[in-house]
Short mmCIF file of C-alpha atoms in Angstrom, two decimals:
data_model
loop_
_atom_site.label_atom_id
_atom_site.label_comp_id
_atom_site.label_asym_id
_atom_site.label_seq_id
_atom_site.Cartn_x
_atom_site.Cartn_y
_atom_site.Cartn_z
CA PHE Z 239 1.22 7.29 -23.35
CA LYS Z 240 5.20 6.15 -24.87
CA LEU Z 241 5.78 5.85 -20.74
CA LEU Z 242 2.91 3.20 -20.54
CA PHE Z 243 4.08 1.32 -23.33
CA TYR Z 244 7.60 1.72 -22.43
CA PHE Z 245 6.26 0.12 -19.00
CA ARG Z 246 4.40 -2.06 -20.04
CA ASN Z 247 6.16 -5.11 -18.79
CA LEU Z 248 8.62 -4.53 -15.80
CA GLY Z 249 5.79 -5.52 -13.21
CA LEU Z 250 2.45 -6.85 -12.37
CA ASN Z 251 0.16 -4.54 -10.02
CA ILE Z 252 -1.99 -6.68 -7.69
CA CYS Z 253 -3.39 -4.47 -3.50
CA ASP Z 254 -4.22 -6.23 -0.77
CA MET Z 255 -7.18 -4.58 0.07
CA PRO Z 256 -9.87 -7.34 -1.78
CA VAL Z 257 -7.90 -10.24 -0.08
CA GLY Z 258 -8.17 -8.37 3.37
CA THR Z 259 -11.59 -7.87 3.03
CA LEU Z 260 -12.35 -11.21 1.49
CA ARG Z 261 -10.98 -13.04 4.46
CA ARG Z 262 -13.45 -10.54 6.50
CA MET Z 263 -16.61 -11.79 3.89
CA SER Z 264 -15.57 -15.43 4.67
CA GLN Z 265 -15.27 -15.10 8.58
CA ILE Z 266 -18.69 -13.56 7.58
CA ILE Z 267 -19.72 -17.08 5.76
CA GLY Z 268 -18.05 -19.30 7.89
CA LYS Z 269 -15.56 -20.09 4.28
CA GLN Z 270 -12.38 -19.97 3.84
CA PRO Z 271 -10.91 -17.49 1.06
CA LYS Z 272 -9.72 -20.39 -1.11
CA ASP Z 273 -13.03 -21.56 -0.84
CA LEU Z 274 -14.38 -18.53 -2.99
CA ASP Z 275 -14.41 -17.24 -6.40
CA VAL Z 276 -15.06 -13.74 -6.42
CA ARG Z 277 -16.35 -10.92 -9.30
CA TYR Z 278 -15.45 -8.01 -8.98
CA PHE Z 279 -14.64 -4.67 -10.68
CA GLY Z 280 -13.17 -1.30 -10.42
CA LEU Z 281 -9.98 1.08 -9.57
CA ASN Z 282 -7.14 0.54 -6.96
CA HIS Z 283 -9.12 1.39 -3.98
CA PHE Z 284 -11.96 2.24 -6.00
CA GLY Z 285 -13.91 -0.69 -6.38
CA TRP Z 286 -16.49 -2.91 -6.41
CA TRP Z 287 -17.70 -7.15 -5.32
CA THR Z 288 -20.64 -8.14 -7.21
CA SER Z 289 -21.18 -12.09 -6.64
CA ILE Z 290 -19.25 -13.94 -4.06
CA LYS Z 291 -19.76 -17.23 -4.99
CA ASP Z 292 -18.18 -20.97 -3.34
CA LYS Z 293 -16.85 -23.35 -5.66
CA GLU Z 294 -20.06 -25.26 -5.40
CA GLY Z 295 -21.76 -21.89 -6.96
CA HIS Z 296 -23.65 -21.08 -4.26
CA GLU Z 297 -23.94 -17.19 -4.13
CA TYR Z 298 -23.09 -15.60 -0.68
CA LEU Z 299 -23.54 -12.26 -1.74
CA PRO Z 300 -26.97 -11.38 -0.36
CA GLU Z 301 -26.17 -12.66 3.14
CA ILE Z 302 -23.08 -11.21 3.37
CA ARG Z 303 -24.82 -8.12 2.24
CA ASP Z 304 -26.83 -7.95 5.13
CA TYR Z 305 -24.72 -8.30 7.42
CA VAL Z 306 -22.15 -5.56 5.74
CA ALA Z 307 -25.42 -3.68 6.05
CA LYS Z 308 -25.68 -4.21 9.94
CA HIS Z 309 -21.81 -4.08 11.22
CA GLY Z 310 -19.65 -2.70 8.51
CA TYR Z 311 -17.04 -5.91 7.52
CA LEU Z 312 -16.17 -5.59 11.11
CA THR Z 313 -15.76 -8.86 12.45
CA GLN Z 314 -15.60 -10.88 16.09
CA VAL Z 315 -11.91 -13.28 14.96
CA GLU Z 316 -8.57 -11.09 14.17
CA VAL Z 317 -7.69 -11.39 10.06
CA ASP Z 318 -4.67 -9.58 9.66
CA THR Z 319 -2.36 -7.16 12.61
CA GLN Z 320 -2.32 -4.50 10.18
CA HIS Z 321 -5.76 -3.60 10.30
CA MET Z 322 -6.25 -4.93 13.24
CA ASP Z 323 -5.27 -0.79 14.16
CA GLN Z 324 -8.31 1.33 15.67
CA SER Z 325 -8.25 3.39 12.14
CA TRP Z 326 -8.48 0.31 10.45
CA GLN Z 327 -11.36 -0.65 12.90
CA GLU Z 328 -13.06 2.12 12.18
CA THR Z 329 -12.80 2.06 8.68
CA HIS Z 330 -14.36 -1.29 8.50
CA LYS Z 331 -17.26 -0.13 9.90
CA LYS Z 332 -18.22 2.95 7.89
CA ALA Z 333 -18.66 0.41 5.01
CA LYS Z 334 -21.92 0.34 6.33
CA ASP Z 335 -22.67 3.31 4.87
CA LEU Z 336 -20.33 3.24 1.43
CA LEU Z 337 -22.72 0.10 1.33
CA ALA Z 338 -25.83 2.51 1.78
CA VAL Z 339 -24.66 4.69 -1.27
CA ASP Z 340 -25.13 1.18 -3.69
CA PRO Z 341 -27.35 -1.80 -1.89
CA ARG Z 342 -26.37 -3.70 -5.10
CA PHE Z 343 -22.26 -4.48 -4.96
CA LEU Z 344 -20.16 -4.41 -2.03
CA PRO Z 345 -17.73 -1.68 -1.49
CA ASN Z 346 -13.90 -1.27 -1.81
CA THR Z 347 -12.89 0.17 2.42
CA TYR Z 348 -10.89 3.21 0.68
CA LEU Z 349 -14.35 4.12 -0.87
CA LYS Z 350 -14.99 5.86 1.94
CA TYR Z 351 -11.86 8.98 1.21
CA TYR Z 352 -14.35 9.37 -1.43
CA PHE Z 353 -18.06 9.10 -0.50
CA TYR Z 354 -17.75 10.80 2.68
CA PRO Z 355 -14.33 13.10 3.08
CA ASP Z 356 -16.38 15.29 5.01
CA TYR Z 357 -16.69 12.53 7.70
CA VAL Z 358 -13.14 11.28 6.95
CA VAL Z 359 -11.43 15.29 8.06
CA GLU Z 360 -14.05 15.45 11.63
CA HIS Z 361 -12.71 12.09 12.21
CA SER Z 362 -8.61 13.07 11.82
CA ASP Z 363 -6.48 13.66 14.23
CA ILE Z 364 -3.35 16.15 12.59
CA HIS Z 365 -1.43 15.39 15.51
CA TYR Z 366 -1.43 11.37 14.81
CA THR Z 367 -2.50 10.67 11.60
CA ARG Z 368 -2.87 6.82 10.50
CA ALA Z 369 0.59 7.08 9.47
CA ASN Z 370 2.09 7.45 12.86
CA GLU Z 371 -0.45 4.77 14.40
CA VAL Z 372 1.69 2.30 11.75
CA ILE Z 373 5.04 3.57 12.76
CA ASP Z 374 3.83 2.98 16.57
CA GLY Z 375 2.62 -0.62 15.60
CA ARG Z 376 3.08 -2.76 13.72
CA GLU Z 377 6.32 -0.65 11.88
CA LYS Z 378 7.73 -1.19 15.63
CA GLU Z 379 6.82 -4.58 15.81
CA VAL Z 380 8.74 -5.30 12.64
CA PHE Z 381 11.58 -3.55 13.26
CA SER Z 382 12.21 -4.96 16.94
CA ALA Z 383 11.34 -8.81 16.24
CA ALA Z 384 13.88 -8.14 12.95
CA GLN Z 385 16.61 -6.51 14.98
CA ARG Z 386 16.24 -9.04 18.05
CA ILE Z 387 16.62 -11.76 15.35
CA VAL Z 388 20.03 -9.60 14.12
CA GLU Z 389 21.12 -9.91 17.67
CA LYS Z 390 20.42 -12.96 18.21
CA GLY Z 391 21.60 -14.74 15.26
CA THR Z 392 18.55 -17.11 14.96
CA ALA Z 393 14.76 -15.96 14.67
CA GLU Z 394 13.90 -19.31 17.27
CA LYS Z 395 11.52 -17.99 19.54
CA GLU Z 396 10.88 -15.61 17.39
CA SER Z 397 7.01 -15.23 16.07
CA PHE Z 398 4.83 -12.46 14.37
CA SER Z 399 1.99 -13.19 12.06
CA ALA Z 400 2.60 -12.04 8.34
CA GLY Z 401 0.16 -10.01 6.89
CA SER Z 402 -2.11 -9.86 3.57
CA HIS Z 403 1.31 -9.10 1.28
CA ALA Z 404 3.43 -11.73 2.73
CA THR Z 405 0.80 -15.13 1.70
CA PHE Z 406 -0.77 -13.48 -1.83
CA ILE Z 407 2.55 -12.25 -2.83
CA VAL Z 408 3.21 -16.33 -2.59
CA ASP Z 409 0.88 -17.45 -3.65
CA LEU Z 410 1.10 -14.84 -6.71
CA ALA Z 411 4.40 -16.78 -7.32
CA ARG Z 412 3.95 -19.45 -7.59
CA ALA Z 413 1.18 -19.29 -9.84
CA ILE Z 414 3.60 -17.97 -12.22
CA ALA Z 415 6.36 -19.95 -11.49
CA TYR Z 416 3.89 -23.42 -11.57
CA ASN Z 417 1.37 -22.65 -14.07
CA THR Z 418 -1.34 -22.91 -10.92
CA HIS Z 419 -4.25 -21.02 -13.18
CA GLU Z 420 -4.35 -18.96 -9.93
CA ARG Z 421 -7.72 -16.50 -9.94
CA MET Z 422 -6.66 -13.48 -7.95
CA VAL Z 423 -8.08 -9.88 -8.54
CA MET Z 424 -5.02 -7.90 -10.33
CA ILE Z 425 -4.51 -4.27 -11.87
CA VAL Z 426 -4.54 -4.58 -15.89
CA GLU Z 427 -5.23 -2.97 -18.43
CA ASN Z 428 -8.50 -2.64 -19.51
CA ASN Z 429 -9.00 -3.72 -22.95
CA GLY Z 430 -12.70 -4.77 -22.57
CA ALA Z 431 -12.23 -6.71 -19.22
CA ILE Z 432 -14.84 -3.82 -18.51
CA ALA Z 433 -17.58 -3.71 -21.88
CA ASN Z 434 -18.12 0.00 -21.14
CA PHE Z 435 -14.46 0.93 -19.64
CA ASP Z 436 -11.73 2.53 -21.26
CA ASP Z 437 -9.30 0.34 -23.20
CA ASP Z 438 -6.41 2.29 -21.53
CA ALA Z 439 -7.29 1.83 -17.69
CA MET Z 440 -5.52 0.04 -15.85
CA VAL Z 441 -8.51 -1.38 -13.24
CA GLU Z 442 -8.81 -4.15 -10.91
CA VAL Z 443 -10.48 -7.32 -11.21
CA PRO Z 444 -10.58 -11.16 -11.31
CA CYS Z 445 -7.77 -12.75 -13.17
CA ILE Z 446 -6.19 -16.27 -14.25
CA VAL Z 447 -2.39 -16.26 -13.03
CA GLY Z 448 -0.58 -18.70 -15.02
CA THR Z 449 3.01 -19.09 -16.76
CA ASP Z 450 1.30 -15.92 -19.18
CA GLY Z 451 0.89 -13.78 -16.67
CA PRO Z 452 -2.99 -12.16 -15.34
CA GLU Z 453 -5.16 -13.00 -17.57
CA PRO Z 454 -8.06 -10.51 -17.21
CA LEU Z 455 -11.90 -12.25 -16.75
CA CYS Z 456 -14.63 -9.67 -18.19
CA GLN Z 457 -17.02 -8.40 -16.42
CA GLY Z 458 -18.85 -7.14 -18.92
CA ARG Z 459 -20.72 -3.44 -18.81
CA ILE Z 460 -21.13 -1.67 -15.46
CA PRO Z 461 -23.79 0.83 -13.58
CA GLU Z 462 -23.28 4.71 -14.55
CA PHE Z 463 -23.31 5.07 -10.77
CA GLU Z 464 -19.38 3.41 -10.32
CA ARG Z 465 -18.96 4.11 -13.78
CA ALA Z 466 -19.19 8.02 -13.96
CA LEU Z 467 -17.03 7.44 -10.66
CA MET Z 468 -14.21 5.69 -11.66
CA TYR Z 469 -14.05 7.92 -15.34
CA GLN Z 470 -13.24 10.58 -13.10
CA GLN Z 471 -10.55 9.30 -10.74
CA VAL Z 472 -9.01 7.64 -13.36
CA THR Z 473 -8.89 11.44 -15.46
CA VAL Z 474 -6.94 12.28 -12.00
CA GLU Z 475 -4.72 10.42 -12.63
CA LYS Z 476 -3.81 10.37 -16.54
CA LEU Z 477 -3.85 14.57 -16.02
CA VAL Z 478 -1.88 14.25 -13.02
CA VAL Z 479 1.12 11.91 -15.39
CA GLN Z 480 0.41 14.50 -18.23
CA ALA Z 481 1.17 17.79 -15.64
CA TYR Z 482 4.02 15.72 -14.52
CA VAL Z 483 5.38 14.59 -18.17
CA GLU Z 484 4.71 18.41 -18.99
CA GLY Z 485 5.68 20.08 -15.98
CA SER Z 486 1.95 21.38 -16.18
CA TYR Z 487 0.85 23.38 -13.42
CA GLN Z 488 -2.70 23.95 -14.46
CA LYS Z 489 -3.48 20.23 -15.16
CA LEU Z 490 -2.13 19.42 -11.81
CA TRP Z 491 -4.92 22.19 -10.71
CA GLN Z 492 -7.50 20.60 -12.76
CA ALA Z 493 -6.43 16.88 -10.84
CA LEU Z 494 -6.48 18.08 -8.02
CA THR Z 495 -9.57 20.63 -8.47
CA LEU Z 496 -10.92 17.04 -10.22
CA SER Z 497 -10.68 14.94 -7.43
CA LYS Z 498 -13.31 14.15 -5.60
CA THR Z 499 -11.73 13.58 -1.64
CA VAL Z 500 -10.95 18.30 -2.73
CA PRO Z 501 -14.29 20.44 -2.31
CA SER Z 502 -13.04 22.62 -4.93
CA ALA Z 503 -10.73 24.30 -7.12
CA LYS Z 504 -9.84 27.03 -4.48
CA VAL Z 505 -8.84 24.71 -1.37
CA ALA Z 506 -7.15 22.34 -4.39
CA LYS Z 507 -4.50 25.39 -5.63
CA ALA Z 508 -4.23 26.07 -2.49
CA LEU Z 509 -3.20 22.14 -1.89
CA LEU Z 510 -1.14 22.04 -4.39
CA ASP Z 511 0.54 24.91 -3.61
CA ASP Z 512 1.33 23.95 0.40
CA LEU Z 513 2.50 20.21 -1.71
CA ILE Z 514 4.65 22.38 -4.03
CA GLU Z 515 6.70 23.63 -1.05
CA ALA Z 516 6.93 20.52 1.33
CA ASN Z 517 8.18 18.37 -2.21
CA LYS Z 518 10.47 21.16 -4.04
CA GLU Z 519 13.33 19.14 -3.33
CA TYR Z 520 12.15 15.90 -5.42
CA TRP Z 521 9.28 17.60 -7.60
CA PRO Z 522 10.38 18.61 -10.52
CA GLU Z 523 9.61 23.27 -12.17
CA LEU Z 524 5.91 23.36 -13.54
CA HIS Z 525 4.94 26.55 -15.49
#
């Protein structure tokens, strides 16, 4: 796509979910995240850990896997406030069911939306969604603290915990500024990082980060199950982009039909029509 060519060097893609989940894994084995090197492959919100090693090369994945099979990613210690809401606690617990689908690897928690969409619907309240939970929780906390600081003219005696974003963005900036070669999970063009996947796909893999930006580490070939899931999701995203560029109703319907979060083409069409109506002030006209 010309869009990809134009925007390729205008930003860096990184997500807090692998960072937050690694914190939980670290608690499970009594380590610090900085003490661990991981191998991971997937897409944003759609991936798997294949190795969790300390600096001496000891592999902790089997130990963490045994814990997750019983408890999910739930731990006894608060990791960060933004992932401590009730919906997040349920999400961390659900990880044990995600692991059961393929016990070889540790799953990203967002896979629950793709593996168990019926469960998500059954356990969701349309009148009080996770967005409402954030508005009433983290957003209210941060905005209230910010307002108090503005009114007092000082941040003295104010405190609220920094989320995952606050810490790893500083790590990323430091790595680029000082060429520290920090190892971080980032979203980059594949270009062979996953050997049996499309080169132009944006994949989430460990990278070495320095002044030249992220350098992906090769993850080799991935299993057919995960590869097929990833290809399906990448195709959804490509069709969405094509639908926008071409103004194509048909391609956007196809994209929603292909998504594992949508049960049928009939539901996909109804969902698309509702989305068009709700976003008519912002979306291009689709034909």
